[in-house]
Amino acid sequence: MTRRPTPLLDRIRDPADLRQFPESDLQRIADELRWDTIESVAETGGHLGASLGVVELTVALHYVFDTPHDRLIWDVSHQSYPHKILTGRRDRMQTLRQGGGLSGFTKRTESPYDPFGAAHSSTSISAGLGMATAFDLSRSSQRAVAVIGDGAMTAGMAYEAMNNAGVSGLPLVVILNDNEMSIAPPVGALSGYLSRLASSRPYSSLRSIAKDVARLFPKPFEEAARRAEELARGIVGHGELFQALGFYYVGPINGHAMADLVPVLQHLKNQDQGGRPVLLHVLTEKGKGYKPAEASADRYHGVSTFDVATGAQAKAKPAAPSYTSVFADTLITLKERDPRIVSITAAMPGGTGLDKVAKRFPERTFDVGIAEQHGVTFAAGLATEGYKPFVAIYSTFLQRAYDQIVHDVAIQKLPVRFALDRAGYVGADGQTHCGAFDIAYLGCLPDFVLCAPSDESELALMVQTMAEIDDRPSAVRFPRGEGLGVALPAPDATLEIGKGRILREGTAVAILAYGSRVADSMKAADMLAERGLSATVVDARFAKPLDGDLLARLAREHPAVITVEEGSTGGFGALVLHRLASDGLLDRGLVIRTMTMPDAFFDQDKPAEQVRLAGLDAKSIMSAALKAVADSPARAIVRG
């Protein structure tokens, strides 16, 4: 691909270089930066739409503020690609979201220009207030600037932080990047003027702002003055909530107009607004400047590699349906039969498959915004009235609602059903999105049913089973990506709760696998057979309740047992060990080994490579089995 020339951007190695340009060059730099972002993401895939929406804002912020001395915090940070290009990482953008390359999010260890790592939403204002407080305690002149999107402002944590910041008396700058509102040209221009006017000096009232605006019009046009006051009231009216929280509100302004952005930011940098934090409301457009992304913001939020000229994304035809789509299809079938089944997501309808469900059952599908805590308790309320809620949230995002799971669901033993997508390693999204801890954080809660499918048929069975559990909470975890291509079960088929299944019989070692590690455990058994050792392979199906009878049989009939899971320590293996110890099955020399994710956070890479590095692939399972057999005091191994 031949890249467009970028003569100005080529002269920028870091923001200090950017600040050497005259303000009149900034729009040209932004134009070059936008196309450099498009061409970079076309080669690697990633979050495109959000990044294109903040190009001008990114240039203006680095031009006005003295980064990295001043701290710039990007909320979620999927919009940080232009920021990365301007801060010394342009020559590494071809490694974005790849093994050994740049993270798709901000990351403290990657650059001094990333003062706070993020990939989950609504953390920026809290972090920025912490930094501003540290600067105040240190008598430092540094400034903290938090950029948060309107979607992230749906989370309660953002308002908790603003409530605290509003009484702090600290000059924190919060920029609300609002990309849900359109910018009509006349209103955009006048609102930009009003914002610059309002930020230039204190005004005692809206009328005083309106009087200055009225001077722009000929005196005979009194109607113009009246309308100017109404417009001023309407614009400033957006900020009533923020002003009630103690913020000095400015905006909204056109986030794609350098003539609006730069002077307002310069004022906010140089003034303390009477000792109050300030919120600048900026209107932007997702996908700005690239027609395919402008036409379909959702499709270009996260993209695979694509052709810049056409926008066509390079997506391989799946060999089997994804786990997410199987979950969605199963839920649709269940809703067709049972009007009490409802579904809930927290601003991820596409990622969880609930967008598909919503098209069929819009009245029973709820998107609560980025508000996982509320979503869980909302589901608990539905459950108290006899409805059957399925809460579809990524494993890593559900961590945000742990107290609600404990206090509102588990203690009351309410039959809320959790569907935990993206369980295990997730590839390019790296450590922040890795579903590592759900087995451990749910497994310790009384009366929870926990299950994990070994293929898409098992997922459908588990979802169908959970729909029938009316006396306690339940959760199913499943991985990102495609299934194995197996046939799906009958729509009325269910599983016996707490019962595993033996897939292969052997005598030398028992491999007890949970969820996504079953397939590699079967491959490991084939490798062991080539070495003359026969292995039993068990699909545990359930981590809670465990199949006590099956565990006792494995312990009696095998000198060694291995548990395998794509989860952290403290999860499935720990539950198995506890049960074996409680039942006295470890008292006679049974060798048992637990295989879990290592005690470390892994960077982005291909999922299969992450599994290999974690020591959870078929070869690693085979090696662990050989060592366990060698360590067993019962060395009379039955071969064949």
XYZ file of C-alpha atoms in Angstrom:
640
model
C 0.000 0.000 0.000
C 1.328 3.388 -1.035
C 0.886 5.823 1.839
C -0.188 9.420 1.425
C 2.600 11.973 1.909
C 2.720 13.552 5.362
C 5.355 16.328 5.160
C 4.370 18.083 8.395
C 3.777 14.948 10.440
C 7.147 13.617 9.297
C 8.763 16.482 11.229
C 7.091 15.518 14.516
C 8.845 13.006 16.735
C 7.075 14.048 19.917
C 4.747 16.824 21.143
C 7.673 19.193 21.722
C 8.145 19.223 17.946
C 4.431 19.821 17.450
C 4.564 22.893 19.662
C 7.145 24.494 17.349
C 4.573 24.849 14.559
C 2.404 27.944 14.160
C -1.214 27.469 15.117
C -2.168 27.971 11.470
C -0.532 24.618 10.582
C -2.460 22.541 13.107
C -5.376 21.615 10.864
C -2.995 20.368 8.152
C -1.180 18.309 10.774
C -4.507 16.889 11.950
C -5.439 15.955 8.381
C -2.138 14.117 7.926
C -2.487 12.453 11.322
C -5.982 11.221 10.451
C -4.799 9.482 7.284
C -1.727 8.091 8.994
C -4.058 6.552 11.586
C -6.319 5.100 8.893
C -3.410 3.582 6.991
C -1.832 2.154 10.148
C -5.029 0.490 11.366
C -5.710 -0.841 7.859
C -2.563 -2.968 8.258
C -3.142 -4.175 11.830
C -6.828 -3.859 12.677
C -7.991 -2.184 15.857
C -10.255 0.561 17.165
C -10.660 2.967 14.286
C -13.858 5.001 14.638
C -13.119 6.376 18.100
C -9.571 7.306 17.143
C -10.671 9.233 14.050
C -13.135 11.198 16.141
C -10.460 12.717 18.392
C -7.722 13.613 15.899
C -8.142 17.399 16.188
C -8.640 17.155 19.942
C -5.446 15.102 20.271
C -3.417 17.633 18.293
C -4.853 20.558 20.251
C -4.244 18.959 23.644
C -0.607 18.148 22.926
C -0.126 21.598 21.388
C -1.538 23.488 24.370
C -0.493 21.353 27.318
C 3.106 20.532 28.181
C 2.887 16.754 27.905
C 4.254 14.579 29.438
C 4.921 17.096 32.242
C 1.191 17.760 32.196
C -0.705 14.486 32.458
C -3.123 13.495 29.697
C -5.431 10.612 30.681
C -7.519 8.883 28.022
C -10.594 7.080 29.349
C -10.862 3.501 28.007
C -8.114 4.641 25.594
C -9.342 2.830 22.489
C -9.198 6.323 20.961
C -5.492 6.715 21.699
C -3.953 5.750 18.333
C -3.408 9.359 17.158
C -1.933 10.038 20.608
C 0.499 7.152 20.138
C 1.562 8.456 16.710
C 2.301 11.927 18.097
C 4.201 10.622 21.129
C 7.136 8.811 19.562
C 5.498 5.541 18.565
C 4.690 6.196 14.944
C 7.401 3.864 13.646
C 5.938 0.997 15.697
C 2.287 1.352 14.711
C 2.591 -1.651 12.401
C 3.008 -3.761 15.565
C -0.238 -2.514 17.129
C -2.093 -5.236 19.102
C 0.448 -7.878 18.059
C 2.817 -10.012 20.082
C 5.771 -7.943 21.270
C 4.235 -4.786 19.796
C 2.237 -1.797 20.937
C -0.784 -2.240 23.141
C -4.138 -1.225 21.725
C -4.625 0.903 24.845
C -2.561 3.305 26.929
C 0.035 1.560 29.054
C 2.374 3.069 31.623
C 5.283 0.778 30.750
C 5.029 1.707 27.065
C 5.536 5.464 27.173
C 5.956 8.383 29.599
C 3.097 9.991 27.663
C 0.774 7.279 29.051
C 0.496 8.315 32.715
C -2.367 5.910 33.395
C -3.184 2.592 31.742
C -6.780 1.948 30.781
C -9.009 -0.346 28.772
C -12.054 -0.485 31.032
C -14.155 2.652 31.116
C -14.810 5.556 33.476
C -11.520 5.587 35.379
C -10.017 8.801 33.990
C -11.622 11.389 36.268
C -10.709 9.476 39.432
C -7.141 8.990 38.232
C -6.886 12.616 37.117
C -8.125 13.848 40.491
C -5.542 11.666 42.209
C -2.809 13.202 40.078
C -4.112 16.748 40.626
C -4.110 16.106 44.373
C -0.536 14.839 44.205
C 0.503 17.985 42.309
C -1.199 20.143 44.924
C 0.540 18.333 47.783
C 3.869 18.689 45.968
C 3.269 22.381 45.156
C 3.729 21.494 41.487
C 2.382 23.539 38.574
C 1.578 20.398 36.564
C -1.936 19.955 35.207
C -4.063 16.827 34.873
C -6.414 16.504 31.898
C -8.924 13.648 31.660
C -10.660 12.881 28.354
C -13.845 10.851 28.830
C -16.477 9.819 26.291
C -20.204 10.263 26.640
C -20.582 6.473 26.805
C -18.171 6.228 29.727
C -20.173 8.957 31.465
C -23.012 6.432 31.871
C -20.981 4.657 34.558
C -21.511 5.608 38.172
C -17.788 5.792 38.889
C -17.485 8.897 36.714
C -20.057 10.720 38.834
C -18.507 9.529 42.079
C -15.254 11.077 40.902
C -16.907 14.312 39.787
C -18.727 14.622 43.095
C -15.380 14.373 44.875
C -13.576 16.657 42.406
C -16.245 19.324 42.700
C -15.392 19.993 46.345
C -11.637 19.588 45.939
C -10.888 23.122 44.785
C -8.309 21.680 42.376
C -7.876 22.788 38.732
C -8.602 19.407 37.181
C -9.618 19.610 33.515
C -12.207 17.100 32.302
C -13.009 16.955 28.598
C -16.313 15.319 27.731
C -15.885 13.874 24.240
C -19.492 13.736 23.093
C -19.778 11.901 19.793
C -23.497 11.163 19.941
C -24.619 14.706 19.032
C -24.478 16.116 15.521
C -22.948 19.518 14.851
C -25.104 21.705 12.621
C -22.769 24.242 10.971
C -24.499 27.477 12.126
C -24.939 26.319 15.717
C -21.453 24.861 15.788
C -19.866 28.166 14.807
C -21.879 30.296 17.221
C -21.538 27.803 20.064
C -17.782 27.912 19.553
C -17.840 31.685 19.883
C -20.014 31.528 22.989
C -17.711 28.985 24.624
C -14.642 31.119 23.980
C -16.519 34.121 25.328
C -17.711 32.297 28.433
C -14.247 30.976 29.176
C -12.501 34.317 28.678
C -13.728 35.896 31.924
C -16.326 35.366 34.667
C -19.929 36.223 33.868
C -22.538 36.900 36.521
C -25.441 35.704 34.395
C -26.529 34.303 31.073
C -27.878 37.735 30.208
C -24.411 39.241 30.451
C -23.142 36.677 27.953
C -26.085 37.450 25.702
C -25.356 41.183 25.766
C -21.862 40.582 24.414
C -23.281 38.299 21.736
C -25.941 40.885 20.826
C -23.214 43.376 19.933
C -22.432 41.189 16.929
C -25.792 42.127 15.419
C -27.095 45.509 14.117
C -29.006 47.435 16.778
C -32.368 47.343 14.975
C -32.410 43.562 15.235
C -33.668 43.242 18.786
C -35.040 39.812 17.942
C -31.482 38.691 17.282
C -30.473 39.738 20.779
C -33.377 37.834 22.289
C -32.526 34.720 20.321
C -28.863 35.063 21.297
C -29.861 34.965 24.945
C -32.013 31.884 24.352
C -29.153 30.201 22.534
C -26.756 31.044 25.337
C -29.210 29.618 27.857
C -29.622 26.448 25.807
C -25.880 25.927 25.406
C -25.001 26.591 28.998
C -28.044 24.542 30.024
C -26.153 21.413 28.968
C -23.871 22.036 31.913
C -26.409 22.390 34.719
C -25.665 18.948 36.107
C -21.911 19.481 35.952
C -22.180 22.898 37.570
C -24.293 21.373 40.340
C -21.399 18.968 40.934
C -19.046 21.917 41.405
C -17.532 22.114 37.915
C -17.048 25.199 35.774
C -18.776 24.174 32.530
C -17.692 25.323 29.064
C -19.326 24.219 25.860
C -20.395 22.566 23.797
C -17.796 23.357 21.148
C -16.941 21.805 17.818
C -14.278 19.196 18.480
C -13.126 19.261 14.856
C -12.497 23.033 14.711
C -8.994 24.080 15.735
C -10.167 27.707 15.892
C -12.478 26.700 18.736
C -10.345 24.100 20.495
C -7.003 25.847 20.841
C -8.077 29.170 22.408
C -10.439 27.494 24.852
C -7.789 24.966 25.921
C -5.212 27.727 26.280
C -7.533 29.602 28.608
C -8.285 26.499 30.651
C -4.599 25.816 31.011
C -3.762 29.318 32.202
C -6.714 29.984 34.513
C -7.997 28.122 37.553
C -11.653 29.144 37.051
C -11.962 30.358 40.617
C -10.484 27.237 42.198
C -13.004 24.922 40.547
C -12.401 21.954 38.265
C -13.592 22.558 34.728
C -15.522 20.433 32.255
C -15.122 21.221 28.572
C -17.924 19.718 26.462
C -16.612 18.820 23.000
C -18.782 17.539 20.147
C -17.102 15.078 17.790
C -18.051 12.524 15.167
C -16.938 8.894 15.270
C -15.053 7.939 12.128
C -14.582 11.601 11.161
C -12.808 12.090 7.840
C -13.138 8.526 6.521
C -16.407 7.993 4.681
C -16.878 4.254 5.368
C -16.403 4.874 9.094
C -18.659 7.930 9.071
C -21.395 5.900 7.370
C -21.232 3.007 9.840
C -19.648 3.943 13.146
C -20.524 0.623 14.773
C -18.890 -1.472 12.042
C -15.728 0.609 12.265
C -15.484 0.784 16.040
C -13.243 -2.263 16.031
C -11.983 -3.484 12.670
C -9.879 -6.232 11.188
C -7.376 -5.315 8.509
C -9.091 -3.494 5.641
C -8.642 -1.922 2.222
C -8.265 1.833 2.626
C -9.751 2.637 -0.788
C -12.975 0.654 -0.298
C -13.200 0.143 3.454
C -13.741 -3.588 2.906
C -12.540 -5.547 5.926
C -10.564 -8.760 5.489
C -12.479 -11.299 7.524
C -11.991 -15.005 6.970
C -15.149 -17.048 6.586
C -15.637 -18.912 9.882
C -15.439 -22.679 9.799
C -17.913 -22.927 12.654
C -20.284 -20.548 14.433
C -18.808 -18.456 17.203
C -19.604 -19.222 20.822
C -21.192 -15.776 21.057
C -23.593 -16.486 18.192
C -24.516 -19.915 19.599
C -25.333 -18.279 22.923
C -27.501 -15.672 21.167
C -29.333 -18.231 19.012
C -30.001 -20.456 22.015
C -31.337 -17.522 23.997
C -33.676 -16.556 21.155
C -35.066 -20.100 21.068
C -35.583 -20.041 24.839
C -37.335 -16.656 24.683
C -39.691 -17.975 22.045
C -40.852 -20.628 24.499
C -40.750 -18.702 27.761
C -42.000 -15.087 28.015
C -40.326 -14.717 31.413
C -36.796 -14.865 29.976
C -35.138 -11.457 29.657
C -31.580 -10.458 28.738
C -29.320 -7.651 29.923
C -26.025 -6.241 28.693
C -23.842 -3.325 29.761
C -23.170 -1.345 26.568
C -21.917 -4.421 24.687
C -24.887 -5.726 22.658
C -22.718 -6.523 19.649
C -19.915 -8.158 21.603
C -22.278 -10.382 23.588
C -24.661 -11.279 20.759
C -27.584 -9.491 22.372
C -27.932 -7.166 19.371
C -29.240 -10.211 17.511
C -31.538 -11.089 20.412
C -32.815 -7.498 20.592
C -33.919 -7.566 16.951
C -36.226 -10.489 17.758
C -37.244 -9.465 21.276
C -36.601 -5.751 21.772
C -39.013 -5.441 24.698
C -37.179 -8.141 26.675
C -33.611 -7.072 25.897
C -32.039 -4.312 27.977
C -28.819 -2.354 27.478
C -28.099 -0.491 30.716
C -25.029 1.381 29.440
C -21.571 1.064 30.939
C -23.104 0.288 34.301
C -22.305 -3.297 35.241
C -23.160 -2.726 38.900
C -26.607 -1.435 38.043
C -27.110 -4.186 35.462
C -26.548 -6.959 38.016
C -28.872 -5.457 40.629
C -31.426 -4.644 37.911
C -31.382 -8.353 37.039
C -31.791 -9.243 40.707
C -34.892 -7.065 40.863
C -36.332 -8.813 37.816
C -35.621 -12.195 39.416
C -37.565 -11.303 42.559
C -40.676 -10.916 40.410
C -40.434 -14.294 38.715
C -38.561 -13.301 35.556
C -35.528 -15.221 34.310
C -32.728 -12.742 33.629
C -29.652 -13.655 31.584
C -26.872 -11.115 32.192
C -24.408 -11.183 29.280
C -21.173 -9.453 30.278
C -17.545 -10.193 29.440
C -15.722 -12.035 32.213
C -13.310 -9.167 32.721
C -16.081 -6.521 32.824
C -18.180 -8.451 35.349
C -15.373 -7.878 37.864
C -16.694 -4.321 38.130
C -19.929 -5.556 39.718
C -18.584 -7.996 42.284
C -20.264 -6.508 45.350
C -23.617 -6.593 43.566
C -23.077 -10.264 42.690
C -22.385 -11.033 46.341
C -24.822 -8.722 48.141
C -27.739 -8.509 45.733
C -27.667 -11.922 44.046
C -25.766 -14.570 46.005
C -26.863 -13.707 49.550
C -30.490 -13.587 48.430
C -30.002 -16.753 46.361
C -31.712 -15.150 43.375
C -31.724 -17.077 40.076
C -29.797 -14.585 37.999
C -28.021 -16.275 35.104
C -24.643 -14.904 34.023
C -23.194 -15.498 30.535
C -19.477 -14.698 30.707
C -18.151 -14.145 27.200
C -14.399 -13.766 26.468
C -13.424 -16.168 29.265
C -9.741 -17.052 29.045
C -7.150 -15.517 26.738
C -8.500 -13.030 24.205
C -5.537 -12.271 21.935
C -5.071 -8.716 20.658
C -6.956 -7.015 23.506
C -4.306 -8.279 25.933
C -4.248 -8.321 29.692
C -7.087 -5.890 30.383
C -9.665 -8.024 28.589
C -8.365 -11.462 29.583
C -11.079 -13.392 31.431
C -8.830 -14.943 34.050
C -10.536 -14.627 37.419
C -14.237 -15.467 37.125
C -13.919 -19.105 38.262
C -12.143 -17.947 41.410
C -14.335 -14.950 42.189
C -17.601 -16.833 41.600
C -16.449 -20.226 42.868
C -16.133 -18.967 46.425
C -19.784 -17.860 46.585
C -22.305 -20.223 48.226
C -24.941 -21.922 46.061
C -23.603 -20.711 42.703
C -23.761 -23.124 39.767
C -20.667 -22.717 37.564
C -20.230 -24.430 34.218
C -18.039 -24.163 31.122
C -18.547 -25.780 27.690
C -15.962 -27.815 25.817
C -17.664 -27.030 22.483
C -20.638 -25.115 21.105
C -23.054 -28.014 21.645
C -22.171 -28.053 25.321
C -22.720 -24.275 25.475
C -26.242 -24.629 24.091
C -26.958 -27.404 26.606
C -25.680 -25.294 29.490
C -27.701 -22.217 28.527
C -30.798 -24.398 28.200
C -30.053 -25.939 31.594
C -29.554 -22.545 33.259
C -32.976 -21.443 32.032
C -34.445 -24.175 34.251
C -32.477 -23.268 37.410
C -34.955 -21.316 39.512
C -33.537 -21.717 43.012
C -30.027 -20.196 42.828
C -27.685 -18.116 40.669
C -25.685 -19.665 37.853
C -22.951 -18.744 35.394
C -21.513 -20.149 32.188
C -18.105 -19.043 30.906
C -17.125 -19.449 27.272
C -14.203 -18.329 25.112
C -13.886 -15.807 22.337
C -13.871 -17.206 18.835
C -15.309 -20.090 16.887
C -16.651 -23.386 18.125
C -15.428 -26.781 16.947
C -18.045 -27.390 14.270
C -20.099 -29.972 16.179
C -23.850 -30.459 15.808
C -26.076 -28.548 18.211
C -28.402 -30.371 20.624
C -32.180 -30.514 20.639
C -33.693 -27.277 21.971
C -35.253 -29.047 24.971
C -32.148 -31.001 26.010
C -30.536 -30.190 29.377
C -27.726 -31.450 31.607
C -27.756 -32.975 35.058
C -26.312 -30.274 37.282
C -22.942 -31.107 38.793
C -22.204 -34.139 36.611
C -19.147 -34.501 34.382
C -18.542 -36.940 31.554
C -15.742 -39.332 30.705
C -14.569 -38.853 27.116
C -11.785 -41.417 27.127
C -10.794 -44.251 29.476
C -7.236 -45.024 30.543
C -5.256 -46.164 33.559
C -1.978 -44.242 33.808
C -3.290 -40.772 34.518
C -6.595 -38.908 34.663
C -6.828 -35.514 32.980
C -9.739 -33.553 34.412
C -10.326 -30.594 32.095
C -12.688 -27.643 32.396
C -14.188 -25.784 29.468
C -11.872 -24.637 26.698
C -9.011 -26.942 27.741
C -10.909 -30.170 27.010
C -9.982 -30.324 23.314
C -6.250 -29.939 24.015
C -6.534 -32.520 26.792
C -7.821 -35.020 24.226
C -4.873 -34.177 21.974
C -2.514 -34.658 24.928
C -4.035 -38.103 25.535
C -3.245 -39.024 21.918
C 0.375 -37.927 22.467
C 0.580 -40.002 25.645
C -0.796 -43.027 23.815
C 2.055 -42.710 21.306
C 4.387 -43.071 24.280
C 2.608 -46.138 25.602
C 0.576 -44.460 28.362
C -3.209 -44.576 28.461
C -5.030 -41.575 29.904
C -8.546 -40.975 31.074
C -9.922 -37.643 29.882
C -12.865 -36.068 31.694
C -14.932 -33.066 30.668
C -15.785 -31.701 34.109
C -18.610 -29.533 32.761
C -19.213 -28.059 36.223
C -16.795 -26.396 38.618
C -19.578 -26.012 41.152
C -21.113 -28.259 42.249
C -18.372 -30.755 41.508
C -19.088 -34.356 40.570
C -17.966 -35.983 43.830
C -18.643 -39.546 42.671
C -16.577 -39.047 39.518
C -13.718 -37.465 41.482
C -13.680 -40.414 43.885
C -13.518 -42.851 40.979
C -10.649 -40.973 39.332
C -8.725 -40.920 42.631
C -9.244 -44.653 43.240
C -8.427 -45.864 39.741
C -5.464 -43.629 38.800
C -2.103 -43.000 40.445
C -2.112 -39.400 39.179
C -4.726 -36.759 38.390
C -4.229 -33.471 36.533
C -6.702 -30.598 36.443
C -6.548 -28.182 33.496
C -8.311 -24.820 33.194
C -7.914 -21.547 31.317
C -8.292 -19.540 34.480
C -6.279 -18.171 37.379
C -5.050 -19.930 40.470
C -7.777 -20.289 43.053
C -10.271 -21.553 40.495
C -11.323 -24.994 39.287
C -8.165 -26.788 40.415
C -8.447 -25.279 43.885
C -12.061 -26.434 44.162
C -11.059 -29.954 43.116
C -8.171 -30.058 45.596
C -10.430 -28.887 48.396
C -13.008 -31.581 47.609
C -10.423 -34.363 47.362
C -8.824 -33.303 50.650
C -12.186 -33.035 52.418
C -13.179 -36.506 51.236
C -9.854 -38.008 52.353
C -8.879 -38.923 48.801
C -5.394 -37.413 49.139
C -4.463 -39.577 52.117
C -3.154 -42.562 50.166
C -0.484 -41.034 47.990
C -2.498 -39.770 45.035
C -0.376 -37.439 42.910
C -2.366 -34.429 41.788
C -1.229 -31.466 39.724
C -3.185 -28.324 38.851
C -2.601 -26.533 35.574
C -3.797 -22.918 35.572
C -2.874 -19.607 34.039
C 0.504 -18.524 35.417
C 0.640 -15.877 38.145
C 1.235 -13.119 35.596
C -0.534 -10.742 33.219
C 0.142 -11.497 29.551
C 0.469 -8.849 26.848
C -1.423 -9.001 23.569
C -0.674 -11.855 21.187
C -2.524 -14.511 19.235
C -4.724 -16.546 21.614
C -3.031 -19.834 20.701
C 0.359 -18.297 21.467
C -0.899 -16.990 24.804
C -2.136 -20.479 25.674
C 1.244 -21.951 24.702
C 3.164 -19.387 26.740
C 0.878 -20.145 29.680
C 1.748 -23.827 29.452
C -1.842 -24.907 28.822
C -1.588 -26.314 25.283
C -1.688 -30.005 24.380
C 2.086 -30.457 24.517
C 2.288 -28.867 27.963
C -0.567 -31.022 29.254
C 1.220 -34.119 27.967
C 4.465 -33.066 29.668
C 2.673 -32.426 32.954
C 1.037 -35.840 32.732
C 4.355 -37.588 32.123
C 5.910 -35.846 35.133
C 2.944 -36.652 37.364
C 3.143 -40.310 36.419
C 6.909 -40.327 37.075
C 6.340 -38.726 40.497
C 3.691 -41.244 41.503
C 4.721 -43.906 44.061
C 2.435 -46.327 42.235
C 4.769 -47.047 39.329
C 3.028 -50.145 38.073
C 1.654 -48.343 35.057
C -0.831 -50.194 32.898
C 0.189 -49.572 29.303
C -1.783 -49.587 26.094
